[in-house]
Coordinates of C-alpha atoms and ligand atoms in Angstrom, one line a residue:
Chain A
X233 CA 54.7 18.2 9.9
X234 CA 51.7 18.4 12.5
X235 CA 49.6 15.6 12.9
X236 CA 45.9 15.9 12.0
X237 CA 45.0 12.8 13.8
X238 CA 46.7 11.4 17.1
X239 CA 45.5 8.3 18.8
X240 CA 47.0 7.1 21.9
X241 CA 46.3 3.9 23.8
X242 CA 42.8 3.7 22.6
X243 CA 40.6 0.9 24.3
X244 CA 37.1 0.1 23.3
X245 CA 35.1 -3.0 24.8
X246 CA 31.9 -4.4 23.9
X247 CA 30.8 -6.3 26.8
X248 CA 33.4 -9.1 27.0
X249 CA 34.7 -8.5 23.6
X250 CA 37.7 -6.2 23.5
X251 CA 37.4 -4.5 20.0
X252 CA 40.4 -2.3 20.6
X253 CA 43.1 -3.1 23.0
X254 CA 45.2 0.0 23.1
X255 CA 45.7 1.3 19.6
X256 CA 48.4 4.1 18.9
X257 CA 48.5 5.9 15.5
X258 CA 48.9 9.3 14.0
X259 CA 48.2 10.9 10.6
X260 CA 50.3 13.8 9.4
X261 CA 48.4 16.7 7.9
X262 CA 47.9 16.1 4.0
X263 CA 48.7 12.4 4.1
X264 CA 46.7 9.3 3.8
X265 CA 46.9 6.6 6.4
X266 CA 45.8 3.2 5.6
X267 CA 44.2 1.4 8.4
X268 CA 44.5 -2.3 7.4
X269 CA 42.9 -5.4 8.8
X270 CA 40.7 -8.3 8.3
X271 CA 37.0 -8.3 9.1
X272 CA 36.4 -7.7 12.7
X273 CA 39.9 -6.3 13.4
X274 CA 38.5 -3.1 14.8
X275 CA 38.9 -0.7 12.0
X276 CA 35.3 0.6 11.9
X277 CA 35.5 1.1 15.7
X278 CA 38.5 3.4 15.3
X279 CA 36.8 5.3 12.7
X280 CA 33.7 5.6 14.9
X281 CA 35.6 6.9 18.0
X282 CA 37.5 9.4 15.7
X283 CA 34.1 10.8 14.2
X284 CA 32.6 11.1 17.7
X285 CA 30.1 8.3 17.2
X286 CA 31.4 6.1 20.0
X287 CA 33.1 6.9 23.3
X288 CA 36.5 5.1 24.0
X289 CA 36.7 3.3 27.2
X290 CA 40.4 4.4 27.7
X291 CA 43.0 6.3 25.9
X292 CA 42.9 9.5 24.0
X293 CA 42.1 10.7 20.4
X294 CA 42.6 14.1 19.0
X295 CA 41.4 15.4 15.4
X296 CA 42.7 18.7 14.2
X297 CA 44.0 19.3 17.8
X298 CA 40.5 18.7 19.3
X299 CA 39.7 16.1 21.7
X300 CA 37.1 13.7 20.3
X301 CA 35.3 13.3 23.8
X302 CA 35.4 16.8 25.3
X303 CA 35.4 18.8 22.2
X304 CA 33.1 16.6 20.1
X305 CA 31.1 19.5 18.7
X306 CA 34.2 21.2 17.4
X307 CA 35.6 18.1 15.9
X308 CA 32.4 17.4 13.8
X309 CA 32.7 20.8 12.2
X310 CA 36.1 19.8 10.8
X311 CA 35.7 16.3 9.7
X312 CA 33.9 14.3 6.9
X313 CA 32.8 10.7 7.5
X314 CA 31.9 8.1 5.1
X315 CA 30.9 5.1 6.8
X316 CA 31.4 1.5 5.8
X317 CA 27.8 1.3 4.5
X318 CA 26.6 4.2 2.3
X319 CA 24.4 6.6 4.4
X320 CA 22.3 8.4 1.9
X321 CA 18.6 9.1 2.0
X322 CA 17.1 7.0 -0.5
X323 CA 14.1 9.1 -0.9
X324 CA 16.0 12.2 -1.7
X325 CA 17.6 12.9 -4.9
X326 CA 21.3 13.1 -5.2
X327 CA 21.1 16.7 -5.0
X328 CA 18.9 17.0 -2.2
X329 CA 21.0 14.7 -0.2
X330 CA 24.0 16.9 -0.6
X331 CA 22.2 20.2 0.0
X332 CA 20.8 18.7 3.1
X333 CA 24.1 17.6 4.4
X334 CA 25.5 21.1 3.5
X335 CA 22.8 22.8 5.4
X336 CA 23.4 20.7 8.4
X337 CA 27.1 21.7 8.2
X338 CA 25.7 25.2 8.5
X339 CA 26.5 26.3 4.9
X340 CA 24.1 29.0 3.7
X341 CA 21.5 28.0 1.2
X342 CA 23.2 29.4 -1.7
X343 CA 26.6 28.0 -0.8
X344 CA 25.1 24.4 -0.1
X345 CA 23.5 24.6 -3.6
X346 CA 26.7 25.6 -5.4
X347 CA 28.8 23.0 -3.5
X348 CA 26.2 20.3 -4.1
X349 CA 26.5 21.1 -7.8
X350 CA 30.3 21.0 -7.9
X351 CA 30.5 17.7 -6.0
X352 CA 27.7 16.1 -8.3
X353 CA 29.9 17.1 -11.2
X354 CA 33.2 15.9 -9.7
X355 CA 31.7 12.5 -8.8
X356 CA 30.0 12.1 -12.2
X357 CA 26.6 12.2 -10.8
X358 CA 25.2 15.2 -12.6
X359 CA 23.0 13.1 -15.0
X360 CA 21.5 11.2 -12.1
X361 CA 21.4 14.4 -9.8
X362 CA 17.7 14.7 -9.8
X363 CA 16.7 11.2 -9.5
X364 CA 16.0 9.6 -5.9
X365 CA 19.0 7.9 -4.5
X366 CA 17.0 4.6 -4.4
X367 CA 17.6 4.4 -8.2
X368 CA 21.4 4.5 -7.7
X369 CA 23.8 1.7 -8.2
X370 CA 26.1 0.6 -5.4
X371 CA 28.9 2.6 -6.9
X372 CA 26.9 5.7 -7.3
X373 CA 25.7 5.6 -3.7
X374 CA 29.1 5.3 -2.6
X375 CA 30.1 8.3 -4.6
X376 CA 27.2 10.3 -3.4
X377 CA 28.1 9.3 0.3
X378 CA 31.6 10.5 -0.1
X379 CA 30.4 13.7 -1.8
X380 CA 28.2 14.4 1.2
X381 CA 31.1 14.1 3.5
X382 CA 33.1 16.5 1.4
X383 CA 30.4 19.2 1.1
X384 CA 31.9 21.5 3.8
X385 CA 35.5 20.9 2.8
X386 CA 36.5 19.0 5.8
X387 CA 40.3 19.2 6.9
X388 CA 40.1 15.4 7.9
X389 CA 38.2 12.8 5.9
X390 CA 37.4 9.2 7.4
X391 CA 36.7 6.7 4.7
X392 CA 35.7 3.3 6.1
X393 CA 36.1 0.5 3.6
X394 CA 35.4 2.9 0.6
X395 CA 35.4 0.2 -2.1
X396 CA 34.1 -3.0 -0.5
X397 CA 31.4 -4.5 -2.5
X398 CA 32.1 -2.4 -5.6
X399 CA 32.8 -4.2 -8.9
X400 CA 36.2 -3.8 -10.2
X401 CA 35.4 -1.1 -12.5
X402 CA 33.8 1.0 -9.9
X403 CA 36.7 0.3 -7.6
X404 CA 39.2 1.7 -10.1
X405 CA 37.0 4.8 -10.5
X406 CA 36.8 5.2 -6.7
X407 CA 40.5 5.0 -6.4
X408 CA 41.0 7.9 -8.9
X409 CA 38.4 10.0 -7.0
X410 CA 40.4 9.3 -3.7
X411 CA 43.7 9.9 -5.5
X412 CA 42.4 13.5 -6.5
X413 CA 41.1 14.3 -3.0
X414 CA 44.8 13.6 -1.7
X415 CA 46.2 16.0 -4.2
X416 CA 43.8 18.7 -3.0
X417 CA 45.5 18.3 0.3
X418 CA 42.8 16.5 2.5
X419 CA 44.2 14.4 5.2
X420 CA 42.5 10.9 5.0
X421 CA 42.3 8.0 7.2
X422 CA 41.2 5.1 5.1
X423 CA 40.4 1.7 6.3
X424 CA 40.6 -1.4 4.0
X425 CA 40.7 -5.0 3.8
X426 CA 42.4 -4.8 0.5
X427 CA 46.2 -4.7 0.6
X428 CA 46.5 -3.6 -2.9
X429 CA 44.4 -0.8 -2.1
X430 CA 46.4 0.6 0.8
X431 CA 49.5 0.0 -1.2
X432 CA 48.0 2.2 -3.8
X433 CA 46.4 4.9 -1.9
X434 CA 48.1 5.2 1.4
X435 CA 51.4 7.0 2.3
X436 CA 51.7 5.1 5.6
X437 CA 49.9 2.0 7.0
X438 CA 48.9 0.7 10.3
X439 CA 48.0 -2.9 10.3
X440 CA 45.7 -4.1 13.1
X441 CA 44.5 -7.5 13.9
X442 CA 42.0 -8.3 16.9
X443 CA 42.1 -4.7 18.0
X444 CA 46.1 -4.7 18.2
X445 CA 48.5 -2.8 15.9
X446 CA 50.7 -5.5 14.5
X447 CA 52.8 -3.5 12.1
X448 CA 53.2 0.0 10.9
X449 CA 55.3 1.8 8.2
X450 CA 55.3 2.5 4.6
X451 CA 54.4 -0.2 2.1
X452 CA 58.2 -0.6 1.4
X453 CA 59.0 -1.1 5.2
X454 CA 56.3 -3.5 5.6
X455 CA 57.4 -5.5 2.7
X456 CA 61.0 -5.5 3.8
X457 CA 59.9 -7.4 6.9
X458 CA 58.8 -10.3 4.8
X459 CA 62.0 -10.3 2.9
X460 CA 63.1 -8.6 -0.6
X461 CA 62.4 -9.5 -4.1
X462 CA 62.7 -13.0 -5.6
X463 CA 63.5 -14.1 -9.1
X464 CA 61.1 -16.9 -10.1
X465 CA 61.2 -18.9 -13.3
X466 CA 59.4 -22.1 -14.6
X467 CA 61.1 -24.6 -17.0
X468 CA 59.5 -27.0 -19.4
X469 CA 60.5 -30.1 -17.6
X470 CA 61.7 -31.1 -14.1
X471 CA 64.9 -32.4 -15.2
X472 CA 66.2 -29.1 -16.4
X473 CA 65.7 -27.6 -12.8
X474 CA 69.1 -28.8 -11.7
X475 CA 71.1 -27.2 -14.5
X476 CA 69.3 -24.0 -14.2
X477 CA 69.8 -24.0 -10.5
X478 CA 73.5 -24.5 -11.2
X479 CA 73.7 -21.4 -13.4
X480 CA 71.7 -19.1 -11.3
X481 CA 73.1 -20.3 -8.1
X482 CA 75.6 -17.5 -7.6
X483 CA 72.9 -14.8 -7.8
X484 CA 71.0 -16.3 -5.0
X485 CA 71.2 -14.0 -1.8
X486 CA 69.8 -16.9 0.3
X487 CA 68.2 -20.3 0.1
X488 CA 67.1 -21.3 -3.2
X489 CA 63.8 -23.1 -3.6
X490 CA 63.0 -25.7 -6.1
X491 CA 59.7 -27.3 -6.8
X492 CA 59.5 -30.3 -9.1
X493 CA 56.0 -30.7 -9.1
X494 CA 55.5 -27.1 -10.7
X495 CA 58.9 -27.1 -12.3
X496 CA 59.6 -23.9 -10.5
X497 CA 62.7 -22.2 -9.2
X498 CA 62.5 -19.2 -6.8
X499 CA 65.7 -17.5 -5.3
X500 CA 66.0 -14.4 -3.2
X501 CA 67.9 -11.7 -5.2
X502 CA 68.9 -8.0 -4.9
X503 CA 69.7 -5.6 -7.9
X504 CA 66.3 -5.7 -9.6
X505 CA 66.2 -5.7 -13.4
X506 CA 70.1 -5.8 -13.6
X507 CA 70.0 -9.1 -11.9
X508 CA 67.2 -10.2 -14.1
X509 CA 69.3 -9.2 -17.2
X510 CA 72.3 -11.1 -15.6
X511 CA 70.1 -14.1 -15.1
X512 CA 69.0 -14.2 -18.6
X513 CA 72.5 -13.9 -19.9
X514 CA 73.6 -16.9 -17.7
X515 CA 70.5 -18.9 -19.0
X516 CA 71.6 -18.5 -22.5
X517 CA 74.3 -21.0 -21.9
X518 CA 72.0 -23.6 -20.4
X519 CA 70.1 -26.2 -22.3
X520 CA 66.7 -25.5 -20.8
X521 CA 63.4 -24.2 -22.0
X522 CA 62.4 -21.4 -19.8
X523 CA 58.7 -20.8 -20.0
X524 CA 58.4 -17.9 -17.7
X525 CA 60.6 -15.7 -15.7
X526 CA 60.2 -12.7 -13.6
X527 CA 60.9 -10.7 -10.5
X528 CA 58.6 -10.8 -7.9
X529 CA 58.3 -8.3 -5.0
X530 CA 56.2 -9.6 -2.0
X531 CA 52.9 -8.0 -1.9
X532 CA 50.9 -7.1 1.2
X533 CA 49.2 -10.3 1.2
X534 CA 52.6 -11.9 2.1
X535 CA 53.2 -9.3 4.7
X536 CA 49.8 -10.2 6.3
X537 CA 50.3 -13.9 6.3
X538 CA 53.8 -13.4 7.7
X539 CA 52.6 -11.0 10.6
X540 CA 49.4 -12.7 11.5
X541 CA 49.7 -16.4 10.3
X542 CA 46.4 -16.1 8.5
X543 CA 45.4 -14.5 5.3
X544 CA 44.1 -11.0 5.4
X545 CA 41.0 -11.5 3.2
X546 CA 38.0 -13.5 3.8
X547 CA 38.6 -16.0 0.9
X548 CA 35.0 -17.0 1.1
X549 CA 33.8 -13.5 0.1
X550 CA 32.0 -13.2 -3.1
X551 CA 34.4 -12.8 -6.0
X552 CA 33.0 -9.7 -7.3
X553 CA 34.1 -7.7 -4.2
X554 CA 37.7 -8.6 -4.5
X555 CA 40.1 -6.3 -6.0
X556 CA 41.4 -6.8 -9.5
X557 CA 44.8 -7.7 -7.9
X558 CA 46.5 -10.5 -9.9
X559 CA 46.0 -13.6 -7.9
X560 CA 49.2 -14.6 -6.0
X561 CA 49.7 -18.2 -6.1
X562 CA 50.2 -19.6 -2.6
X563 CA 52.9 -17.8 -0.5
X564 CA 56.2 -19.4 -0.8
X565 CA 57.2 -19.1 2.9
Chain B
X213 CA 27.0 25.0 21.4
X214 CA 24.1 25.4 19.2
X215 CA 21.8 28.4 19.5
X216 CA 18.0 28.1 19.4
X217 CA 18.1 29.7 16.0
X218 CA 20.5 26.9 14.8
X219 CA 18.3 24.2 16.4
X220 CA 15.3 25.6 14.5
X221 CA 16.9 25.8 11.4
X222 CA 18.4 22.3 11.5
X223 CA 15.1 20.9 12.5
X224 CA 13.5 22.6 9.7
X225 CA 15.8 21.1 7.2
X226 CA 15.1 17.6 8.6
X227 CA 11.4 18.2 8.6
X228 CA 11.6 19.1 5.1
X229 CA 13.6 15.9 4.4
X230 CA 11.0 13.8 5.9
X231 CA 8.2 15.4 4.1
X232 CA 9.9 14.9 0.8
X233 CA 9.9 11.2 1.7
X234 CA 6.1 11.4 2.3
X235 CA 5.7 13.1 -1.1
X236 CA 7.6 10.2 -2.7
X237 CA 6.4 7.2 -0.9
X238 CA 2.7 7.1 -1.7
X239 CA 2.0 4.5 1.0
X240 CA 2.5 6.9 3.6
X241 CA -0.2 9.4 2.3
X242 CA -2.4 6.3 1.9
X243 CA -1.9 5.3 5.5
X244 CA -2.5 8.8 6.5
X245 CA -5.7 9.5 4.6
X246 CA -7.4 6.3 3.3
X247 CA -7.2 4.1 6.5
X248 CA -8.9 6.9 8.6
X249 CA -11.7 7.2 6.0
X250 CA -12.1 3.4 6.0
X251 CA -12.3 3.5 9.9
X252 CA -14.8 6.2 10.0
X253 CA -17.0 4.3 7.4
X254 CA -16.4 1.0 9.1
X255 CA -17.5 2.0 12.5
X256 CA -20.3 4.3 11.2
X257 CA -22.0 1.7 9.0
X258 CA -21.0 -1.7 10.6
X259 CA -21.2 -0.8 14.2
X260 CA -23.4 2.3 14.2
X261 CA -26.5 0.5 15.0
X262 CA -25.2 -2.0 17.4
X263 CA -23.7 0.2 20.0
X264 CA -26.0 2.2 22.2
X265 CA -25.0 5.6 23.3
X266 CA -26.7 7.4 26.2
X267 CA -29.0 10.2 25.4
X268 CA -30.1 10.6 21.7
X269 CA -26.8 11.8 20.2
X270 CA -26.2 9.8 17.0
X271 CA -23.5 7.2 17.1
X272 CA -21.5 9.1 14.5
X273 CA -21.3 12.1 16.7
X274 CA -20.2 10.1 19.6
X275 CA -17.9 8.0 17.4
X276 CA -15.9 10.6 15.5
X277 CA -13.9 12.1 18.3
X278 CA -12.8 8.6 19.4
X279 CA -11.7 7.7 16.0
X280 CA -9.7 10.9 15.7
X281 CA -8.1 10.1 18.9
X282 CA -7.4 6.4 18.1
X283 CA -6.1 7.4 14.5
X284 CA -3.6 10.1 15.6
X285 CA -2.1 7.8 18.3
X286 CA -1.6 5.3 15.6
X287 CA -0.2 7.8 13.3
X288 CA 2.3 8.8 15.9
X289 CA 3.9 5.2 15.9
X290 CA 5.3 6.2 12.4
X291 CA 7.8 8.2 14.4
X292 CA 9.2 5.0 16.0
X293 CA 9.4 3.0 12.7
X294 CA 10.9 5.8 10.8
X295 CA 13.6 6.4 13.4
X296 CA 14.6 2.7 13.5
X297 CA 14.7 2.8 9.6
X298 CA 17.0 5.7 9.7
X299 CA 19.2 3.8 12.2
X300 CA 19.3 0.9 10.2
X301 CA 20.2 2.7 7.1
X302 CA 23.0 4.5 8.9
X303 CA 21.5 7.9 8.5
X304 CA 21.5 8.4 12.2
X305 CA 25.3 7.9 12.1
X306 CA 25.7 10.3 9.4
X307 CA 23.6 13.0 11.3
X308 CA 25.5 12.4 14.5
X309 CA 28.8 13.0 12.7
X310 CA 27.4 16.5 11.6
X311 CA 27.9 19.6 13.6
X312 CA 24.2 20.0 13.9
X313 CA 21.9 20.6 16.8
X314 CA 21.6 17.5 19.1
X315 CA 17.8 17.6 19.1
X316 CA 17.1 18.5 15.5
X317 CA 16.8 15.0 14.0
X318 CA 14.1 14.1 16.6
X319 CA 12.4 17.4 16.4
X320 CA 12.2 17.3 12.6
X321 CA 10.9 13.8 12.7
X322 CA 8.1 14.4 15.3
X323 CA 7.2 17.7 13.5
X324 CA 6.9 15.9 10.2
X325 CA 4.6 13.3 11.7
X326 CA 2.7 15.9 13.3
X327 CA 2.1 17.3 9.9
X328 CA 0.8 13.7 8.6
X329 CA -1.5 13.7 11.7
X330 CA -2.9 17.0 11.0
X331 CA -3.7 15.7 7.5
X332 CA -5.4 12.6 8.7
X333 CA -7.6 14.7 11.1
X334 CA -8.7 16.9 8.3
X335 CA -9.6 13.9 6.0
X336 CA -11.4 12.3 8.9
X337 CA -13.2 15.4 9.8
X338 CA -14.4 15.9 6.2
X339 CA -15.4 12.1 6.0
X340 CA -17.4 12.4 9.3
X341 CA -19.2 15.5 8.0
X342 CA -20.4 13.4 5.0
X343 CA -21.7 10.6 7.1
X344 CA -23.6 12.9 9.5
X345 CA -21.2 14.2 12.3
X346 CA -21.6 17.9 13.2
X347 CA -19.7 20.2 15.2
X348 CA -22.2 21.9 17.6
X349 CA -20.0 24.1 19.4
X350 CA -18.1 27.4 18.6
X351 CA -15.3 27.7 16.1
X352 CA -12.9 28.5 19.0
X353 CA -13.8 25.5 20.9
X354 CA -13.6 23.2 17.9
X355 CA -10.1 24.6 17.2
X356 CA -9.1 23.8 20.7
X357 CA -10.4 20.4 20.1
X358 CA -8.4 19.8 17.0
X359 CA -5.3 21.2 18.8
X360 CA -5.6 19.0 21.8
X361 CA -5.5 15.9 19.4
X362 CA -2.4 17.3 17.9
X363 CA -0.6 18.0 21.1
X364 CA -1.4 14.7 22.5
X365 CA -0.3 12.9 19.4
X366 CA 2.9 14.9 19.4
X367 CA 3.7 13.7 22.8
X368 CA 3.1 10.1 21.9
X369 CA 5.6 10.7 18.9
X370 CA 8.3 11.4 21.5
X371 CA 7.5 8.3 23.3
X372 CA 7.6 6.3 20.0
X373 CA 10.9 8.0 19.1
X374 CA 12.6 6.3 22.3
X375 CA 10.9 3.1 21.3
X376 CA 12.3 3.5 17.7
X377 CA 15.9 4.1 19.0
X378 CA 15.8 1.2 21.3
X379 CA 14.1 -1.3 19.3
X380 CA 16.0 -0.4 16.1
X381 CA 13.8 -2.6 13.6
X382 CA 10.9 -0.9 12.0
X383 CA 8.8 -4.0 11.7
X384 CA 9.3 -4.9 15.4
X385 CA 8.5 -1.2 16.4
X386 CA 5.2 -1.7 14.5
X387 CA 4.3 -4.9 16.1
X388 CA 5.3 -3.8 19.6
X389 CA 3.4 -0.6 19.3
X390 CA 0.3 -2.5 18.1
X391 CA 0.4 -4.7 21.1
X392 CA 0.5 -1.7 23.5
X393 CA -1.5 0.7 21.7
X394 CA -4.4 -1.6 20.7
X395 CA -5.4 -2.1 24.4
X396 CA -4.7 1.3 25.5
X397 CA -7.0 2.8 22.8
X398 CA -9.8 0.2 23.3
X399 CA -9.9 0.1 27.1
X400 CA -11.0 3.7 26.9
X401 CA -14.2 5.6 26.0
X402 CA -12.9 5.7 22.3
X403 CA -15.7 3.7 20.8
X404 CA -18.0 2.8 23.6
X405 CA -19.4 4.5 26.6
X406 CA -17.6 3.4 29.7
X407 CA -21.0 2.4 31.6
X408 CA -20.8 -1.0 29.8
X409 CA -17.3 -1.9 31.2
X410 CA -16.6 -4.1 34.1
X411 CA -15.4 -2.5 37.2
X412 CA -11.6 -2.9 37.0
X413 CA -11.5 -2.1 33.4
X414 CA -13.8 0.8 34.0
X415 CA -11.5 2.4 36.6
X416 CA -8.5 1.9 34.1
X417 CA -10.4 3.4 31.4
X418 CA -11.6 6.5 33.5
X419 CA -8.1 7.4 34.2
X420 CA -6.7 6.4 30.7
X421 CA -5.6 9.6 29.0
X422 CA -7.1 8.2 25.7
X423 CA -10.5 8.3 27.3
X424 CA -10.0 11.9 28.6
X425 CA -8.7 13.1 25.1
X426 CA -11.7 11.5 23.4
X427 CA -14.1 12.9 26.1
X428 CA -12.6 16.4 25.8
X429 CA -12.7 16.4 22.0
X430 CA -16.5 15.4 22.2
X431 CA -17.1 18.3 24.6
X432 CA -15.2 20.7 22.5
X433 CA -17.0 19.7 19.4
X434 CA -20.2 19.6 21.2
X435 CA -21.0 15.9 20.6
X436 CA -22.3 15.3 24.2
X437 CA -25.9 16.2 24.1
X438 CA -27.9 17.3 27.2
X439 CA -29.3 14.4 29.4
X440 CA -26.0 12.5 29.4
X441 CA -25.1 11.9 33.0
X442 CA -22.1 13.8 34.4
X443 CA -19.0 11.7 34.8
X444 CA -18.2 11.1 38.5
X445 CA -14.3 10.9 38.3
X446 CA -12.1 14.0 38.1
X447 CA -10.2 12.9 35.2
X448 CA -13.6 12.8 33.0
X449 CA -14.9 16.0 34.7
X450 CA -11.7 17.9 33.6
X451 CA -10.8 16.0 30.6
X452 CA -9.0 18.9 28.9
X453 CA -6.8 19.9 31.8
X454 CA -6.2 16.1 32.5
X455 CA -5.2 15.3 29.0
X456 CA -2.8 18.3 28.7
X457 CA -1.2 17.3 31.9
X458 CA -0.7 13.9 30.4
X459 CA 0.8 15.3 27.3
X460 CA 3.1 17.7 29.4
X461 CA 4.2 14.7 31.5
X462 CA 5.0 12.5 28.6
X463 CA 7.1 15.3 26.8
X464 CA 8.7 16.1 30.1
X465 CA 10.0 12.5 30.3
X466 CA 10.4 11.4 26.8
X467 CA 11.9 14.4 25.3
X468 CA 15.1 14.3 27.4
X469 CA 15.2 10.4 27.3
X470 CA 15.0 10.3 23.7
X471 CA 17.5 13.0 23.0
X472 CA 20.0 11.3 25.4
X473 CA 19.4 8.0 23.7
X474 CA 19.9 9.5 20.4
X475 CA 23.3 11.0 21.3
X476 CA 24.4 7.5 22.3
X477 CA 22.9 5.5 19.6
X478 CA 25.2 4.3 16.9
X479 CA 23.9 1.7 14.3
X480 CA 25.6 -1.6 14.2
Ligands
LIG74 N1 28.2 -2.0 18.6 C1 29.0 -3.3 18.9 N2 28.5 -4.1 19.8 C2 29.1 -5.2 20.0 N3 30.3 -5.6 19.5 C3 30.9 -4.7 18.4 C4 30.1 -3.5 18.2 N4 30.9 -3.0 17.2 C5 31.9 -3.8 16.9 N5 31.9 -4.9 17.6 C6 32.9 -6.0 17.6 O1 34.0 -5.3 17.7 C7 35.2 -5.9 17.0 C8 35.7 -4.9 15.9 O2 34.7 -4.7 15.0 P1 34.8 -3.6 13.9 O3 35.5 -2.3 14.5 O4 33.5 -3.4 13.3 O5 35.8 -4.3 13.0 P2 36.2 -4.1 11.3 O6 35.7 -2.7 10.9 O7 37.8 -4.0 11.3 O8 35.6 -5.2 10.6 C9 34.4 -7.1 16.4 O9 34.6 -8.3 17.1 C10 32.9 -6.7 16.4 O10 32.2 -7.8 16.6
LIG75 MG1 34.4 -2.3 9.5

C-alpha cells in the first residue's frame, strides 16, 4: 500500500516554544489516521504544515508524493482542509460558499454548481442552501465547511477536530458523514481530543503530547499497552467480597483488586464472554448478592492516562462539548 | 504556476464574493453613501461661510474636491478591516489552502473596495450638484479627475491591505487608520487653502499627496477660478503628475509587500 502522507522528523518552533519536536507519521492511501492529543499537543500545527499554511523549521512532509514546501501549489490541488474553526463566509449562502470554493479549485462554472448541489444534499443542507451561512447552527457550519473541502474530490482530506464544540447529536451525525467518506476511499487525517472518536473512526492512531509522538498503532495495540480486559463486579455488602474473591480467584490472570468502600472487585482476565459465563457459574455456588457484573475493556482514556500520566481531555471543558461516551469511573491503575 | 487568466478569474470570484457581502450588509452601503452626503452638507452649510477661499469661487466649489479626496481615502480603510476580519474568521486560511492565484484574494478585495469608492464619489458628486457645486471644465478633464481619485484610493487600499494583515483585528485597524489618516487628510488643502497654515505645516501640506490630489481634482473640475495665485511649489504646480507618481510608488511598494505578507499569514 502506498502512503498518501509521509511526515519525517517534523519540527516547528514558535519563538521559544517548540510546538513539534520531530514528529514522524504516515497515512496509507484510503485509510484514516487519528492524530490524538490534548489541547496544545501540536495537532493543528501538523495539519497546518501538511496543508501548506505553515512552513516547517526542520524535517520533511509529503502529501500524495508531493513535497509540502517545494511543491506547495501542486499539494493544494490535491487536498481538502477543514480547519479547527469553520471557515465559511457568513455573508454568502451555503450554496454560494460551495460554488466559490469550487471555482477557486478551478472547477468550471457548471461543475462547481453541480458539485455544490450534490454536497448540499449529502450533508443535509439543501433546505438551508439559499440562506446566508450566518443563520446556520454550529453543526451546519461544520458540515458546510467539510462540504467545501470536498468540492474538488480531494485525494487527501485533513479534518482538524471536526466535532469539537458540537452537541452529542450533531457529533453522531458527523461521525456518520465521516464514515461515508471513508467508504468512498478518501484518505483522511483526523485530529481529535476525543479518544472515543479516534477509536470509532480511525484505522490507526498516533498519539502526541507536547509535540512528541508518545504512542502509535491500532486501537487494539494501544489498549494492549495498558493491559487487557478485566472482570468487574459489585456486591451488596462488603462482607461478601471475601467469598466472591475466593470463588473467582482461579480465573484471575494477575492481581485481584478489592475495594471495600465501593464493594467492588476487579480482576484481569482473558477469554472474554466465556470467562464471564464461567464466573457466573462459579458465583451461583456463593451466597452473595451480585448487583452488577461485566467485562470491561480499557478505553483510550486509560491508554492516555497510562502513557502521559495526565488525562487526555480538559475536564474543565463545557460538558456539552464532551462526547457521549459513558463516563468511565476513575482509572483503576 | 498560475497564468494571468487564472489570476483574473480567481480575482473575479473573490470580488464577487466581497460585493455580495456589500449587498447583504446594509451598513456598508450606508457608510459608502450616507456619510459622504452628510459630510458634503455639513461642510457646505456649517463651515461654508466661515472659511474664506481666495478669489470669488464659492466655498462649495472649493470644498467638494477636498471632500471627495478625504472620503475615498477613508473608504479605502475598509480594505484593511475586511482583511483582518477574514483573517480572524479563518477565511484566509481556507483561501491559502486552495490552489488559487496568490494575489487574487487581495486583488479581489481591493477591486471590490474600489467599487464602493466609485459609488461614494457618484453620490457625493450628485449631492454636490444639488448644493451648488459645478464642473466648469470639459467632460474629458472631469473624467480624468474622477479617475485620479479612484487610482489614488486604490493605491491606499493596498497599503491598508498590509495594515490589515499585520494588525489582524478589524477594530484596531479602524482606530489605527483613523489616527494616521485624520492628520494626513487635514494637514492638506483638503478643506482650507494652504495660505492659512503656519510654515512647517504648510511645507508638509504642500508636499502631501492628499493636497495634490485635491488640487488636481479642483483643476480638472474647473473649480479654481481666475485670479487665484499660482502655487509656488512643484508638487502643486504639477499636481496630477505628482499625485500619480505617489500612487505608482505606493502600489510598487505595497502590492509586493502585501502579497508576501498574505502568503505567510496564518490565522491563530
Ligand atoms: N501561531 C502560533 N504562534 C505561537 N504559538 C503557537 C502558534 N500556533 C501554535 N502555537 C503553540 O504551539 C503548540 C501547539 O499548538 P497546536 O498545534 O494548536 O495544538 P493542538 O492543535 O494540538 O491544540 C501550543 O503550545 C501553541 O500555543
Ligand atoms: Mg488544534
